[in-house]
Amino acid sequence: MPSICFAVEHFGVCCKGGWWFWDLLVEESVAVGGVQRKVLLRDKFEEHPDDKHMHCTAQLAEMLNQCAQELQKSSENNYTHNFLMEEIKVLEQTRGIGLPNFLPRTAFLMLLQKKVNEISAPPVQFLSDVWDYIETVVVASSTRRAAQNIIAKRKEISVDRVVEIIEMEKITAYTCDPEYMTLRGKLMANNNVFLDVMNNNWKSTQITFDGFGEVEVGHLRLFPNIRDHAFDIKMRITAYWKIVLKKLVDCMALHLQFSVKSLVNGDMEMEIVNELMGPHGGGLEQLLEVAPSIVIKRERLNKSLKLLKDSKEVVAKVMDRTAINAD
C-alpha cells in the first residue's frame, strides 16, 4: 500500500511508539477495500444474500440496460410521423450552388446534432444515478466522509466524460463498424417501392417500409425535386444512428467499469488517508473517538481500581496494627 506508506512517513507518524497508528490505517484500508472489491467487482454478496440492493454488479447491469432501452425508445418516436419532412426542411436550408444529386454534409450533421441533443439527458442522468447508488453501497460509518468525497469527484468526472462523448458525436459522423453499410443497404432496398408510389398517383400512399413499419407518404408528392435526397439522407442517418447508440452505451459501460475499479483499487485508499491525516485532523479525531458505551465502562473500571487501591491501603494499615498488638 504505497500511498499509505507515503502518507504515514510524510507526516512522521511512524516515529518511536507510533506503529500502532500504521497498523490501524492498514487494517482500516484493507477492510474497506476488501469489502468494496467483493461487492462492486466480484459479484460476491455472501453477507447480503437476500438484499438485492447489495448485489452491485447485477444492479449496475440492470441500470445500464434500462438506459439503453430508454435511448432506443426515444429515437423511435419520430420515425413515421411526417415522414421525411424534417429532412426536406434541412435540405432546403442547406441548399447552395453546387453539383446536382449531391448530398450536403452540413445537412447530415444538422440532423445528427438534433438527434444527439434529444438524447443527451438520459446518459448524464444514468451516470449520476449510478454513483448515487454506489455511494449507498460502499459508505460505511468509519469511512463515510472519505467515501462521499471520492464518489462526488468520480460522479463529476463521469458526467464530464459522457458530455464529452456526446459532444464528439455532434462534430463528425464516423464509424469503422461494417454494420453501418449493412443496415444502410437494407434500408435503401425500400427505395424502389417508394419511387413506385411517388411516380404513380393511383397507388396507395400507405407504405410498409422495412425498419419503419407503415408510413404515410402522400404529402411527399408535393416535393418532387428534393424528396429523393430526403429519402437517401433519412436512410443514412437511420443506419448511423443505431451505431451512435451502440457506441454511447458501450463507452458508458467501459467508463463505468474502469471508474469503479479505480475507486476500489486506489482512490478510496488514498482518500481515507487524506481524510484521517488532513490539515485539521478531523478524520483522525473521528477514528480515535471513543464510543459513549466505552467511556461509561472506562469510568466504572477506574472507580473499581480506585476502590481496590483504597481497600489495599486499609488492609495494609489493619495488618500493621495487628502486628503491633501481637508484639
Coordinates of C-alpha atoms in Angstrom, one line a residue:
M1 CA 0.0 0.0 0.0
P2 CA 2.4 2.7 -1.2
S3 CA 0.0 5.6 -0.8
I4 CA -0.5 4.7 2.9
C5 CA 3.3 4.3 3.4
F6 CA 4.0 7.6 1.9
A7 CA 1.3 9.4 3.9
V8 CA 2.5 7.9 7.2
E9 CA 6.1 8.6 6.6
H10 CA 5.4 12.1 5.2
F11 CA 3.5 13.1 8.4
G12 CA 6.1 11.5 10.7
V13 CA 3.6 9.2 12.3
C14 CA 5.9 6.1 12.2
C15 CA 8.1 7.5 15.0
K16 CA 9.1 5.6 18.1
G17 CA 6.0 4.1 19.6
G18 CA 3.8 5.2 16.7
W19 CA 3.4 2.0 14.8
W20 CA 0.0 1.4 16.3
F21 CA -1.4 4.0 14.0
W22 CA 0.2 2.4 11.0
D23 CA -1.4 -0.8 11.9
L24 CA -4.7 1.0 12.3
L25 CA -4.5 2.6 8.9
V26 CA -3.6 -0.7 7.2
E27 CA -6.4 -2.5 8.9
E28 CA -8.9 0.1 8.0
S29 CA -7.9 0.4 4.4
V30 CA -7.6 -3.4 3.8
A31 CA -11.1 -3.9 5.4
V32 CA -12.8 -1.2 3.3
G33 CA -11.0 -2.2 0.1
G34 CA -11.8 -5.9 0.5
V35 CA -15.5 -5.4 1.1
Q36 CA -15.7 -3.0 -1.9
R37 CA -14.0 -5.4 -4.2
K38 CA -16.2 -8.2 -3.2
V39 CA -19.4 -6.2 -3.7
L40 CA -18.6 -3.9 -6.6
L41 CA -16.3 -6.1 -8.8
R42 CA -16.5 -9.7 -7.9
D43 CA -20.3 -10.1 -7.5
K44 CA -19.8 -11.7 -4.1
F45 CA -22.6 -10.9 -1.6
E46 CA -22.5 -13.7 0.9
E47 CA -23.1 -11.2 3.7
H48 CA -26.3 -9.9 2.0
P49 CA -27.8 -12.9 0.1
D50 CA -31.4 -11.6 0.3
D51 CA -30.7 -7.9 -0.1
K52 CA -30.8 -7.3 -3.9
H53 CA -29.7 -3.7 -3.3
M54 CA -26.3 -5.0 -2.3
H55 CA -25.9 -7.2 -5.5
C56 CA -24.0 -4.4 -7.1
T57 CA -22.9 -5.9 -10.4
A58 CA -26.4 -7.1 -11.2
Q59 CA -27.9 -3.7 -10.2
L60 CA -25.4 -1.8 -12.4
A61 CA -26.1 -4.1 -15.4
E62 CA -29.8 -3.6 -14.9
M63 CA -29.4 0.2 -14.7
L64 CA -27.3 0.2 -17.9
N65 CA -29.9 -1.9 -19.8
Q66 CA -32.7 0.4 -18.7
C67 CA -30.7 3.4 -20.0
A68 CA -30.0 1.6 -23.3
Q69 CA -33.8 0.8 -23.7
E70 CA -34.7 4.4 -22.9
L71 CA -32.3 5.7 -25.6
Q72 CA -33.7 3.3 -28.1
K73 CA -37.3 4.2 -27.4
S74 CA -36.6 7.9 -27.6
S75 CA -35.0 7.5 -31.0
E76 CA -38.0 5.6 -32.4
N77 CA -40.7 8.2 -31.5
N78 CA -40.5 10.3 -34.7
Y79 CA -39.7 7.6 -37.3
T80 CA -43.1 7.6 -39.1
H81 CA -44.6 11.0 -38.1
N82 CA -44.4 13.5 -41.0
F83 CA -42.1 11.1 -42.9
L84 CA -39.1 12.9 -44.5
M85 CA -40.4 16.4 -43.7
E86 CA -37.6 17.2 -41.3
E87 CA -35.1 16.1 -43.8
I88 CA -36.7 18.2 -46.5
K89 CA -36.6 21.2 -44.3
V90 CA -32.9 20.8 -43.5
L91 CA -32.0 20.2 -47.1
E92 CA -33.8 23.4 -48.2
Q93 CA -31.9 25.3 -45.5
T94 CA -28.5 24.0 -46.6
R95 CA -29.1 24.3 -50.4
G96 CA -26.4 26.1 -52.3
I97 CA -24.7 26.4 -55.7
G98 CA -23.1 23.0 -56.5
L99 CA -23.4 19.7 -58.3
P100 CA -26.8 18.1 -58.7
N101 CA -27.7 15.0 -56.7
F102 CA -25.0 15.8 -54.2
L103 CA -26.0 15.5 -50.5
P104 CA -24.5 18.3 -48.4
R105 CA -22.5 17.1 -45.4
T106 CA -23.9 20.1 -43.4
A107 CA -27.4 18.7 -43.7
F108 CA -26.4 15.3 -42.3
L109 CA -24.6 16.9 -39.4
M110 CA -27.5 19.2 -38.6
L111 CA -29.9 16.2 -38.4
L112 CA -27.4 14.2 -36.4
Q113 CA -26.8 17.1 -33.9
K114 CA -30.5 17.5 -33.4
K115 CA -30.9 13.7 -32.7
V116 CA -27.9 13.7 -30.3
N117 CA -29.3 16.7 -28.4
E118 CA -32.6 15.0 -28.0
I119 CA -31.0 12.0 -26.2
S120 CA -28.3 13.9 -24.2
A121 CA -30.1 13.9 -20.9
P122 CA -30.6 10.1 -20.2
P123 CA -26.8 9.3 -20.2
V124 CA -26.0 12.1 -17.8
Q125 CA -28.9 11.1 -15.5
F126 CA -27.8 7.4 -15.7
L127 CA -24.2 8.1 -14.5
S128 CA -25.5 10.4 -11.8
D129 CA -27.9 7.7 -10.6
V130 CA -25.2 5.0 -10.7
W131 CA -22.8 7.0 -8.5
D132 CA -25.7 7.8 -6.1
Y133 CA -26.4 4.0 -5.9
I134 CA -22.7 3.2 -5.4
E135 CA -22.5 5.6 -2.5
T136 CA -25.3 3.8 -0.7
V137 CA -23.4 0.5 -1.1
V138 CA -19.8 1.5 -0.1
V139 CA -20.3 4.1 2.5
A140 CA -19.6 2.6 6.0
S141 CA -19.7 4.7 9.1
S142 CA -16.0 4.6 9.7
T143 CA -15.2 6.0 6.2
R144 CA -18.4 7.9 5.4
R145 CA -16.9 11.3 4.7
A146 CA -14.0 9.9 2.7
A147 CA -16.3 7.8 0.5
Q148 CA -18.7 10.7 -0.1
N149 CA -15.8 12.9 -1.1
I150 CA -14.3 10.5 -3.7
I151 CA -17.7 9.4 -5.1
A152 CA -18.6 13.1 -5.6
K153 CA -15.4 13.6 -7.5
R154 CA -16.0 10.4 -9.6
K155 CA -19.6 11.4 -10.4
E156 CA -18.3 14.8 -11.7
I157 CA -15.7 13.1 -13.8
S158 CA -18.2 10.6 -15.2
V159 CA -20.7 13.4 -16.1
D160 CA -17.9 15.4 -17.8
R161 CA -16.9 12.3 -19.7
V162 CA -20.3 11.4 -21.0
V163 CA -20.9 15.0 -22.0
E164 CA -17.6 14.9 -23.9
I165 CA -18.7 11.7 -25.7
I166 CA -22.0 13.3 -26.7
E167 CA -20.3 16.5 -27.9
M168 CA -17.8 14.4 -30.0
E169 CA -20.7 12.7 -31.8
K170 CA -22.0 16.1 -32.8
I171 CA -18.7 17.1 -34.5
T172 CA -18.4 14.4 -37.1
A173 CA -20.0 11.2 -38.3
Y174 CA -17.6 8.3 -38.3
T175 CA -17.6 4.5 -37.7
C176 CA -15.4 1.6 -38.7
D177 CA -18.3 -0.7 -37.9
P178 CA -19.3 -2.7 -41.0
E179 CA -22.8 -2.9 -39.7
Y180 CA -23.5 0.6 -40.9
M181 CA -23.2 -0.3 -44.5
T182 CA -25.2 -3.5 -44.0
L183 CA -28.0 -1.5 -42.3
R184 CA -28.0 1.2 -44.9
G185 CA -28.2 -1.3 -47.7
K186 CA -31.3 -3.0 -46.1
L187 CA -32.9 0.4 -45.7
M188 CA -32.2 1.6 -49.2
A189 CA -33.9 -1.5 -50.5
N190 CA -37.1 0.4 -49.7
N191 CA -36.3 2.9 -52.4
N192 CA -37.9 1.0 -55.3
V193 CA -41.3 0.8 -53.5
F194 CA -41.0 4.5 -52.5
L195 CA -40.3 5.6 -56.1
D196 CA -43.1 3.4 -57.5
V197 CA -45.7 5.1 -55.2
M198 CA -44.3 8.6 -55.9
N199 CA -44.5 8.1 -59.7
N200 CA -47.9 6.5 -59.8
N201 CA -50.6 8.7 -58.3
W202 CA -53.2 5.9 -58.4
K203 CA -51.3 3.8 -55.9
S204 CA -51.9 3.8 -52.1
T205 CA -49.8 6.3 -50.2
Q206 CA -49.6 3.9 -47.2
I207 CA -46.3 2.0 -47.5
T208 CA -44.8 -0.6 -45.2
F209 CA -41.1 0.1 -45.0
D210 CA -38.6 -2.4 -43.6
G211 CA -37.3 -0.8 -40.4
F212 CA -40.1 1.8 -40.1
G213 CA -43.4 0.0 -40.3
E214 CA -46.3 1.6 -42.0
V215 CA -45.9 5.2 -43.1
E216 CA -47.9 7.8 -45.0
V217 CA -46.0 9.3 -48.0
G218 CA -48.8 11.1 -49.9
H219 CA -47.6 14.6 -48.8
L220 CA -44.2 13.9 -50.4
R221 CA -45.7 14.2 -53.9
L222 CA -45.5 17.9 -53.4
F223 CA -41.7 17.9 -53.3
P224 CA -40.6 16.1 -56.4
N225 CA -37.2 17.8 -56.7
I226 CA -36.0 17.1 -53.2
R227 CA -37.8 14.0 -51.8
D228 CA -35.3 11.5 -53.2
H229 CA -32.5 13.3 -51.5
A230 CA -34.5 13.4 -48.3
F231 CA -35.2 9.7 -48.6
D232 CA -31.4 9.0 -49.1
I233 CA -30.3 11.0 -46.1
K234 CA -33.1 9.5 -44.0
M235 CA -31.8 6.0 -44.6
R236 CA -28.2 7.0 -44.0
I237 CA -28.9 8.7 -40.7
T238 CA -31.2 5.9 -39.5
A239 CA -28.5 3.3 -40.1
Y240 CA -25.8 5.5 -38.5
W241 CA -28.0 6.3 -35.5
K242 CA -28.1 2.7 -34.4
I243 CA -24.2 2.8 -34.4
V244 CA -24.2 6.0 -32.4
L245 CA -26.4 4.5 -29.7
K246 CA -24.3 1.4 -29.6
K247 CA -21.1 3.5 -29.2
L248 CA -22.7 5.6 -26.5
V249 CA -23.8 2.7 -24.4
D250 CA -20.5 0.8 -24.9
C251 CA -18.5 3.8 -23.8
M252 CA -20.6 4.4 -20.7
A253 CA -20.2 0.7 -19.7
L254 CA -16.5 0.7 -20.2
H255 CA -16.0 4.0 -18.4
L256 CA -18.2 2.9 -15.5
Q257 CA -16.3 -0.4 -15.1
F258 CA -12.9 1.4 -15.2
S259 CA -14.1 4.1 -12.7
V260 CA -15.4 1.5 -10.2
K261 CA -12.2 -0.5 -10.4
S262 CA -10.2 2.7 -9.8
L263 CA -12.4 3.6 -6.9
V264 CA -11.8 0.3 -5.0
N265 CA -8.2 -0.3 -6.0
G266 CA -6.7 3.0 -5.1
D267 CA -8.8 6.1 -5.0
M268 CA -10.7 5.2 -1.8
E269 CA -7.5 4.2 0.0
M270 CA -5.8 7.5 -0.7
E271 CA -8.9 9.4 0.2
I272 CA -9.2 7.6 3.6
V273 CA -5.5 8.6 4.3
N274 CA -6.2 12.2 3.3
E275 CA -9.3 12.3 5.5
L276 CA -7.5 10.8 8.5
M277 CA -4.4 12.9 8.2
G278 CA -5.8 16.1 6.7
P279 CA -4.6 19.6 7.9
H280 CA -7.4 19.8 10.5
G281 CA -7.0 16.3 11.8
G282 CA -10.7 15.8 12.0
G283 CA -10.7 12.4 10.4
L284 CA -8.1 11.1 12.9
E285 CA -10.1 12.5 15.8
Q286 CA -13.2 10.7 14.5
L287 CA -11.3 7.5 14.1
L288 CA -9.9 7.7 17.6
E289 CA -13.1 8.9 19.2
V290 CA -14.3 6.6 21.9
A291 CA -17.9 5.4 21.9
P292 CA -20.1 6.5 24.8
S293 CA -20.6 3.0 26.0
I294 CA -16.8 2.5 26.2
V295 CA -16.5 5.8 28.2
I296 CA -19.0 4.5 30.7
K297 CA -17.2 1.2 31.1
R298 CA -13.9 3.0 31.5
E299 CA -15.3 5.2 34.2
R300 CA -16.6 2.2 36.1
L301 CA -13.3 0.4 35.7
N302 CA -11.4 3.5 37.1
K303 CA -13.8 3.6 40.1
S304 CA -13.2 -0.1 40.7
L305 CA -9.5 0.4 40.5
K306 CA -9.6 3.3 42.9
L307 CA -11.8 1.3 45.3
L308 CA -9.3 -1.6 45.2
K309 CA -6.4 0.7 45.8
D310 CA -8.2 2.3 48.8
S311 CA -9.1 -1.2 50.1
K312 CA -5.5 -2.3 49.8
E313 CA -4.3 0.7 51.9
V314 CA -6.9 -0.1 54.5
V315 CA -6.0 -3.7 54.7
A316 CA -2.3 -2.8 55.0
K317 CA -3.0 -0.5 57.9
V318 CA -5.1 -3.2 59.6
M319 CA -2.3 -5.7 59.2
D320 CA 0.3 -3.2 60.6
R321 CA -1.9 -2.6 63.7
T322 CA -2.4 -6.4 64.2
A323 CA 1.3 -7.0 64.1
I324 CA 2.0 -4.2 66.6
N325 CA -0.7 -5.5 69.0
A326 CA 0.8 -9.0 68.7
D327 CA 4.2 -7.8 69.8

